Amino acid sequence: MAYKLKKQTIVLDKNPVSIKSFASVVGKKESQGPLKNNFDIISEDTKFGENTWEKAESKMQELVLSKAIEKANISNDDVDLIFAGDLLNQCTASSFCAKKFDVPFLGLYGACSTMAETLLISSVFVDSGSVKNAVCMTSSHFCTAERQFRLPLEYGGQRPPYSQWTVTGSGAIVLSNENKPPYITKVCPGKIEDLGIKDANNMGAAMAPAAASVLNAFLEDTNTSVNDYDLILTGDLGRVGSDLLYELMDKKGIDIRLKHQDCGLMIYDIENQDVHAGGSGCGCAGSVLTSTILKEIKDKKLNKVLFMATGALLSPTSTQQGQVIPCIAHLIEISNSREGVS
Amino acid sequence: MAYKLKKQTIVLDKNPVSIKSFASVVGKKESQGPLKNNFDIISEDTKFGENTWEKAESKMQELVLSKAIEKANISNDDVDLIFAGDLLNQCTASSFCAKKFDVPFLGLYGACSTMAETLLISSVFVDSGSVKNAVCMTSSHFCTAERQFRLPLEYGGQRPPYSQWTVTGSGAIVLSNENKPPYITKVCPGKIEDLGIKDANNMGAAMAPAAASVLNAFLEDTNTSVNDYDLILTGDLGRVGSDLLYELMDKKGIDIRLKHQDCGLMIYDIENQDVHAGGSGCGCAGSVLTSTILKEIKDKKLNKVLFMATGALLSPTSTQQGQVIPCIAHLIEISNSREGVS
């Protein structure tokens, strides 16, 4: 039986929660970055053959979901549930994708934390025996996100140096109850945190406290230290947010610098691709995890990884009404071994 | 162990999933309808003391969450997880509420199906033993929804006769693993359905096929008939959607008329409150369930109820881009007995 460990952490100790397959899709800019050889699907066309950016984002989800199902060597009928979400108003990228697959669907909203949130919830479903195969999926698109959260691209507004570039990309993972590594072994849902930041361009700084909060809770709950993990991976803190996370962890006497990487700093060549403080969006964590990190875990280059995706739960309306940016992070432990769990 | 029954239905057969407490809050118009004596909290002020409608909606969630926790006779610290969602862009009503409570939070988006979606997901968490106490919550507000999905109120647009009135209200439920009725005994996540409806005013008709789909799947999975239940409750199909649901079920040879009620037809005096085809919004199902139906189950006036909340997963952007309205419904079986489950 899965059980709650001390404060926040849930240990998945009943059925194995196995990462059966994973797939990634990205756009042109991402295909020119350091991870260019890792993605399953690349499109030179930012609209992915569709006539709007929103439809393009949905199309990315369709492509990546089909690919993940194909790589799992199962059919659509074998998928018991799709857990998906995105950044668009009312999560339409996910709904319009799920419409094309005849599979029960649960929509989630965690902003850029969505890849971790879908993994967290579906892990509990698989662990409990409620489902056999579940899909976790998320996406973001530079052009939909800019018009959603900031300004229409046509306006040509200047971006401050601490702003980040929303990744055009999507990732999908098939979880199953097979006893085959890698596994999801523990999950830790986060609390909402804010340090009073109101600038919708300064996402990294806004989200760092949420990452620090859930990481501290998890380390305390499990009585472990950063040295117990090969990698502590954040979703899209970027340069500003990563530095702030180090500072916040330093205050607890924990130095994560040597173990930490951020998907937002991995996906682009920060110095030469004009993305300012790094990549962002739920497709950032989604596509880096499913193209690069899970491969390294499968190849045993990494064996125990903490994946924390952070999300800024603002809306254009809340920003216009002068509200702060409430942020959240959820943590997923991915391991090649179920030792200490089962 | 919870297990998936045939196609879609999950049977909660491990730990009991008990409805420990529930609370409701509504605005002025709802307090003038037929259920006026049932709500826990009523506000004559549509802004609930706040300076924007969005903040008012968040405030409703704060009020109802505090009330539900108080009625459960527990403290905030005893709540392991909050599952919540609403209709606003990026679900801000829920995030800004959860910010005030120091509790892990998972945001969901199922449009008007959200009350059922939060119950579905949190039930699996409680059944699996992952959490002890979980809160399920949702809200909607007439003024935020109109400007979100249709036209700003100031525009004074005319509403067609098949349109519905978004309920200003919120409902919260505390689930726990105590062995005390009423219980959630089975849950059935729905698939996305559409019959090609594109008119954002015609929600009831758009959503009816999703309700028919999940009800048929559940009855088939469990090999039961409508006569096995005291009530089949939909969230907000209204007059148009309810009639269409009857037609769709008739085609399967199933007559649900004598067992069916719709929260959207219960909350207002349809003839005299100028709400056209009935109430809608996730606060409609949320507040009717937590004010009226759960009380009747607790008082044994009803013993076995199927609660299906339907959601229209459109956004203003998808409507403007001429897309159809993808709809979904999730089904929850609420019973005073765990017979046949545990």
PDB file of C-alpha atoms in Angstrom, chain A residues 1-4 7-12 14-15 52-55 80-81 83 87-92 94-96 98-99 101-110 117 120-121 124-125 127-132 147-149 189-194 313-318 321 323-328 330, chain B residues 1-4 7-12 14-15 52-55 80-81 83 87-92 94-96 98-99 101-110 117 120-121 124-125 127-132 147-149 189-194 313-318 321 323-328 330:
ATOM      1  CA  MET A   1       0.000   0.000   0.000  1.00  0.00           C
ATOM      2  CA  ALA A   2       1.224   3.437  -0.905  1.00  0.00           C
ATOM      3  CA  TYR A   3       1.578   5.487   2.234  1.00  0.00           C
ATOM      4  CA  LYS A   4       2.200   9.007   3.220  1.00  0.00           C
ATOM      5  CA  LYS A   7       4.503  15.357   6.039  1.00  0.00           C
ATOM      6  CA  GLN A   8       4.204  15.389   2.261  1.00  0.00           C
ATOM      7  CA  THR A   9       5.919  12.420   0.622  1.00  0.00           C
ATOM      8  CA  ILE A  10       4.001   9.448  -0.779  1.00  0.00           C
ATOM      9  CA  VAL A  11       5.949   6.181  -1.087  1.00  0.00           C
ATOM     10  CA  LEU A  12       4.813   3.986  -3.989  1.00  0.00           C
ATOM     11  CA  LYS A  14       2.460  -1.526  -3.674  1.00  0.00           C
ATOM     12  CA  ASN A  15       2.528  -2.138  -7.422  1.00  0.00           C
ATOM     13  CA  THR A  52      -3.261  28.330 -35.809  1.00  0.00           C
ATOM     14  CA  TRP A  53      -0.620  28.059 -33.100  1.00  0.00           C
ATOM     15  CA  GLU A  54      -3.140  26.595 -30.684  1.00  0.00           C
ATOM     16  CA  LYS A  55      -3.966  23.798 -33.113  1.00  0.00           C
ATOM     17  CA  ASP A  80      -6.508   3.194 -19.384  1.00  0.00           C
ATOM     18  CA  LEU A  81      -6.207   6.899 -18.723  1.00  0.00           C
ATOM     19  CA  PHE A  83      -3.436  12.631 -17.639  1.00  0.00           C
ATOM     20  CA  LEU A  87      -0.604  26.415 -20.361  1.00  0.00           C
ATOM     21  CA  LEU A  88      -3.480  27.498 -22.579  1.00  0.00           C
ATOM     22  CA  ASN A  89      -6.691  28.953 -21.228  1.00  0.00           C
ATOM     23  CA  GLN A  90      -8.876  26.010 -20.204  1.00  0.00           C
ATOM     24  CA  CYS A  91      -6.068  23.575 -21.203  1.00  0.00           C
ATOM     25  CA  THR A  92      -7.375  23.230 -24.737  1.00  0.00           C
ATOM     26  CA  SER A  94      -4.703  18.717 -24.102  1.00  0.00           C
ATOM     27  CA  SER A  95      -8.484  18.410 -24.546  1.00  0.00           C
ATOM     28  CA  PHE A  96      -8.349  18.729 -28.314  1.00  0.00           C
ATOM     29  CA  ALA A  98      -7.471  13.693 -26.123  1.00  0.00           C
ATOM     30  CA  LYS A  99     -10.550  14.103 -28.354  1.00  0.00           C
ATOM     31  CA  PHE A 101      -7.909   9.259 -28.848  1.00  0.00           C
ATOM     32  CA  ASP A 102     -10.773   7.128 -27.564  1.00  0.00           C
ATOM     33  CA  VAL A 103      -9.359   6.983 -24.027  1.00  0.00           C
ATOM     34  CA  PRO A 104     -10.626   8.300 -20.641  1.00  0.00           C
ATOM     35  CA  PHE A 105      -9.044  11.658 -19.885  1.00  0.00           C
ATOM     36  CA  LEU A 106      -8.286  13.682 -16.761  1.00  0.00           C
ATOM     37  CA  GLY A 107      -7.173  17.270 -17.328  1.00  0.00           C
ATOM     38  CA  LEU A 108      -4.723  18.832 -14.889  1.00  0.00           C
ATOM     39  CA  TYR A 109      -3.470  22.372 -14.458  1.00  0.00           C
ATOM     40  CA  GLY A 110      -0.123  22.996 -12.829  1.00  0.00           C
ATOM     41  CA  GLU A 117       1.858  16.762 -11.644  1.00  0.00           C
ATOM     42  CA  LEU A 120       2.535  12.316  -9.520  1.00  0.00           C
ATOM     43  CA  ILE A 121      -1.179  11.618  -9.922  1.00  0.00           C
ATOM     44  CA  VAL A 124      -0.665   6.830  -7.443  1.00  0.00           C
ATOM     45  CA  PHE A 125      -3.265   5.400  -9.860  1.00  0.00           C
ATOM     46  CA  ASP A 127       0.597   1.974  -7.694  1.00  0.00           C
ATOM     47  CA  SER A 128      -2.929   1.466  -6.319  1.00  0.00           C
ATOM     48  CA  GLY A 129      -3.796  -0.958  -9.101  1.00  0.00           C
ATOM     49  CA  SER A 130      -6.553   1.295 -10.449  1.00  0.00           C
ATOM     50  CA  VAL A 131      -4.990   1.326 -13.897  1.00  0.00           C
ATOM     51  CA  LYS A 132      -2.424  -0.730 -15.767  1.00  0.00           C
ATOM     52  CA  ARG A 147      -0.097  35.772 -26.567  1.00  0.00           C
ATOM     53  CA  GLN A 148      -1.616  33.966 -23.596  1.00  0.00           C
ATOM     54  CA  PHE A 149       0.459  35.405 -20.791  1.00  0.00           C
ATOM     55  CA  PRO A 189       3.123  17.207  -3.923  1.00  0.00           C
ATOM     56  CA  GLY A 190       4.089  20.808  -3.206  1.00  0.00           C
ATOM     57  CA  LYS A 191       2.479  23.741  -1.467  1.00  0.00           C
ATOM     58  CA  ILE A 192       1.870  27.145  -3.000  1.00  0.00           C
ATOM     59  CA  GLU A 193       4.629  29.625  -2.237  1.00  0.00           C
ATOM     60  CA  ASP A 194       5.309  33.195  -3.194  1.00  0.00           C
ATOM     61  CA  LEU A 313       0.023  29.806 -11.332  1.00  0.00           C
ATOM     62  CA  LEU A 314      -0.688  33.294 -12.633  1.00  0.00           C
ATOM     63  CA  SER A 315      -3.190  34.336 -15.282  1.00  0.00           C
ATOM     64  CA  PRO A 316      -3.247  37.450 -17.464  1.00  0.00           C
ATOM     65  CA  THR A 317      -6.198  38.637 -15.362  1.00  0.00           C
ATOM     66  CA  SER A 318      -4.467  38.108 -12.020  1.00  0.00           C
ATOM     67  CA  GLN A 321      -5.258  42.989 -11.215  1.00  0.00           C
ATOM     68  CA  GLN A 323      -1.786  40.116  -7.764  1.00  0.00           C
ATOM     69  CA  VAL A 324       1.432  38.287  -6.865  1.00  0.00           C
ATOM     70  CA  ILE A 325       2.412  35.104  -8.709  1.00  0.00           C
ATOM     71  CA  PRO A 326       1.517  32.002  -6.670  1.00  0.00           C
ATOM     72  CA  CYS A 327       3.972  29.202  -7.476  1.00  0.00           C
ATOM     73  CA  ILE A 328       4.138  25.482  -6.914  1.00  0.00           C
ATOM     74  CA  HIS A 330       5.950  18.844  -7.338  1.00  0.00           C
TER      75      HIS A 330
ATOM     76  CA  MET B   1      -6.629  -3.058  -3.990  1.00  0.00           C
ATOM     77  CA  ALA B   2      -8.613  -0.718  -6.180  1.00  0.00           C
ATOM     78  CA  TYR B   3      -9.049  -2.316  -9.560  1.00  0.00           C
ATOM     79  CA  LYS B   4     -10.246  -1.386 -12.960  1.00  0.00           C
ATOM     80  CA  LYS B   7     -13.411  -0.849 -19.492  1.00  0.00           C
ATOM     81  CA  GLN B   8     -13.513   2.357 -17.489  1.00  0.00           C
ATOM     82  CA  THR B   9     -14.784   1.829 -13.955  1.00  0.00           C
ATOM     83  CA  ILE B  10     -12.476   1.810 -10.918  1.00  0.00           C
ATOM     84  CA  VAL B  11     -13.782  -0.016  -7.834  1.00  0.00           C
ATOM     85  CA  LEU B  12     -12.557   1.464  -4.543  1.00  0.00           C
ATOM     86  CA  LYS B  14      -9.159  -1.208  -0.376  1.00  0.00           C
ATOM     87  CA  ASN B  15      -9.501   1.557   2.189  1.00  0.00           C
ATOM     88  CA  THR B  52     -12.785  42.181  -8.173  1.00  0.00           C
ATOM     89  CA  TRP B  53     -15.040  39.275  -9.149  1.00  0.00           C
ATOM     90  CA  GLU B  54     -12.021  37.001  -9.517  1.00  0.00           C
ATOM     91  CA  LYS B  55     -10.932  37.709  -5.965  1.00  0.00           C
ATOM     92  CA  ASP B  80      -2.983  16.020   3.362  1.00  0.00           C
ATOM     93  CA  LEU B  81      -3.926  17.360  -0.057  1.00  0.00           C
ATOM     94  CA  PHE B  83      -7.643  18.912  -5.103  1.00  0.00           C
ATOM     95  CA  LEU B  87     -13.376  27.840 -14.760  1.00  0.00           C
ATOM     96  CA  LEU B  88     -11.017  30.792 -14.740  1.00  0.00           C
ATOM     97  CA  ASN B  89      -8.026  31.069 -17.039  1.00  0.00           C
ATOM     98  CA  GLN B  90      -5.221  29.099 -15.391  1.00  0.00           C
ATOM     99  CA  CYS B  91      -7.577  28.109 -12.523  1.00  0.00           C
ATOM    100  CA  THR B  92      -6.615  31.113 -10.438  1.00  0.00           C
ATOM    101  CA  SER B  94      -8.279  27.714  -6.755  1.00  0.00           C
ATOM    102  CA  SER B  95      -4.573  28.654  -6.660  1.00  0.00           C
ATOM    103  CA  PHE B  96      -5.165  31.934  -4.854  1.00  0.00           C
ATOM    104  CA  ALA B  98      -4.804  27.305  -1.774  1.00  0.00           C
ATOM    105  CA  LYS B  99      -2.118  29.965  -1.241  1.00  0.00           C
ATOM    106  CA  PHE B 101      -3.805  27.322   3.363  1.00  0.00           C
ATOM    107  CA  ASP B 102      -0.458  25.703   4.120  1.00  0.00           C
ATOM    108  CA  VAL B 103      -1.434  22.410   2.451  1.00  0.00           C
ATOM    109  CA  PRO B 104      -0.091  20.533  -0.636  1.00  0.00           C
ATOM    110  CA  PHE B 105      -2.221  21.359  -3.670  1.00  0.00           C
ATOM    111  CA  LEU B 106      -3.017  19.683  -6.986  1.00  0.00           C
ATOM    112  CA  GLY B 107      -4.851  21.810  -9.531  1.00  0.00           C
ATOM    113  CA  LEU B 108      -7.292  20.132 -11.909  1.00  0.00           C
ATOM    114  CA  TYR B 109      -9.153  21.383 -14.942  1.00  0.00           C
ATOM    115  CA  GLY B 110     -12.363  19.702 -16.007  1.00  0.00           C
ATOM    116  CA  GLU B 117     -12.968  15.073 -11.261  1.00  0.00           C
ATOM    117  CA  LEU B 120     -12.527  10.856  -8.663  1.00  0.00           C
ATOM    118  CA  ILE B 121      -8.820  11.554  -8.260  1.00  0.00           C
ATOM    119  CA  VAL B 124      -8.122   6.884  -5.581  1.00  0.00           C
ATOM    120  CA  PHE B 125      -5.582   8.658  -3.348  1.00  0.00           C
ATOM    121  CA  ASP B 127      -8.441   4.305  -1.301  1.00  0.00           C
ATOM    122  CA  SER B 128      -4.757   3.592  -1.997  1.00  0.00           C
ATOM    123  CA  GLY B 129      -3.740   4.793   1.443  1.00  0.00           C
ATOM    124  CA  SER B 130      -1.630   7.613   0.034  1.00  0.00           C
ATOM    125  CA  VAL B 131      -3.532  10.197   2.046  1.00  0.00           C
ATOM    126  CA  LYS B 132      -5.824  10.190   5.057  1.00  0.00           C
ATOM    127  CA  ARG B 147     -16.356  37.781 -19.072  1.00  0.00           C
ATOM    128  CA  GLN B 148     -14.189  34.684 -19.359  1.00  0.00           C
ATOM    129  CA  PHE B 149     -16.207  32.696 -21.868  1.00  0.00           C
ATOM    130  CA  PRO B 189     -13.467   8.641 -15.732  1.00  0.00           C
ATOM    131  CA  GLY B 190     -15.032   9.743 -19.013  1.00  0.00           C
ATOM    132  CA  LYS B 191     -13.841  10.146 -22.571  1.00  0.00           C
ATOM    133  CA  ILE B 192     -14.076  13.319 -24.610  1.00  0.00           C
ATOM    134  CA  GLU B 193     -17.165  13.453 -26.804  1.00  0.00           C
ATOM    135  CA  ASP B 194     -18.643  15.969 -29.172  1.00  0.00           C
ATOM    136  CA  LEU B 313     -13.687  21.990 -22.444  1.00  0.00           C
ATOM    137  CA  LEU B 314     -13.808  25.033 -24.704  1.00  0.00           C
ATOM    138  CA  SER B 315     -11.859  28.263 -24.386  1.00  0.00           C
ATOM    139  CA  PRO B 316     -12.642  31.713 -25.786  1.00  0.00           C
ATOM    140  CA  THR B 317      -9.777  31.167 -28.235  1.00  0.00           C
ATOM    141  CA  SER B 318     -10.998  27.771 -29.448  1.00  0.00           C
ATOM    142  CA  GLN B 321     -11.111  29.810 -34.024  1.00  0.00           C
ATOM    143  CA  GLN B 323     -13.558  24.766 -33.159  1.00  0.00           C
ATOM    144  CA  VAL B 324     -16.242  22.443 -31.800  1.00  0.00           C
ATOM    145  CA  ILE B 325     -16.779  22.116 -28.042  1.00  0.00           C
ATOM    146  CA  PRO B 326     -15.075  18.979 -26.682  1.00  0.00           C
ATOM    147  CA  CYS B 327     -17.002  17.707 -23.656  1.00  0.00           C
ATOM    148  CA  ILE B 328     -16.374  15.258 -20.850  1.00  0.00           C
ATOM    149  CA  HIS B 330     -16.904  11.803 -14.910  1.00  0.00           C
TER     150      HIS B 330
END
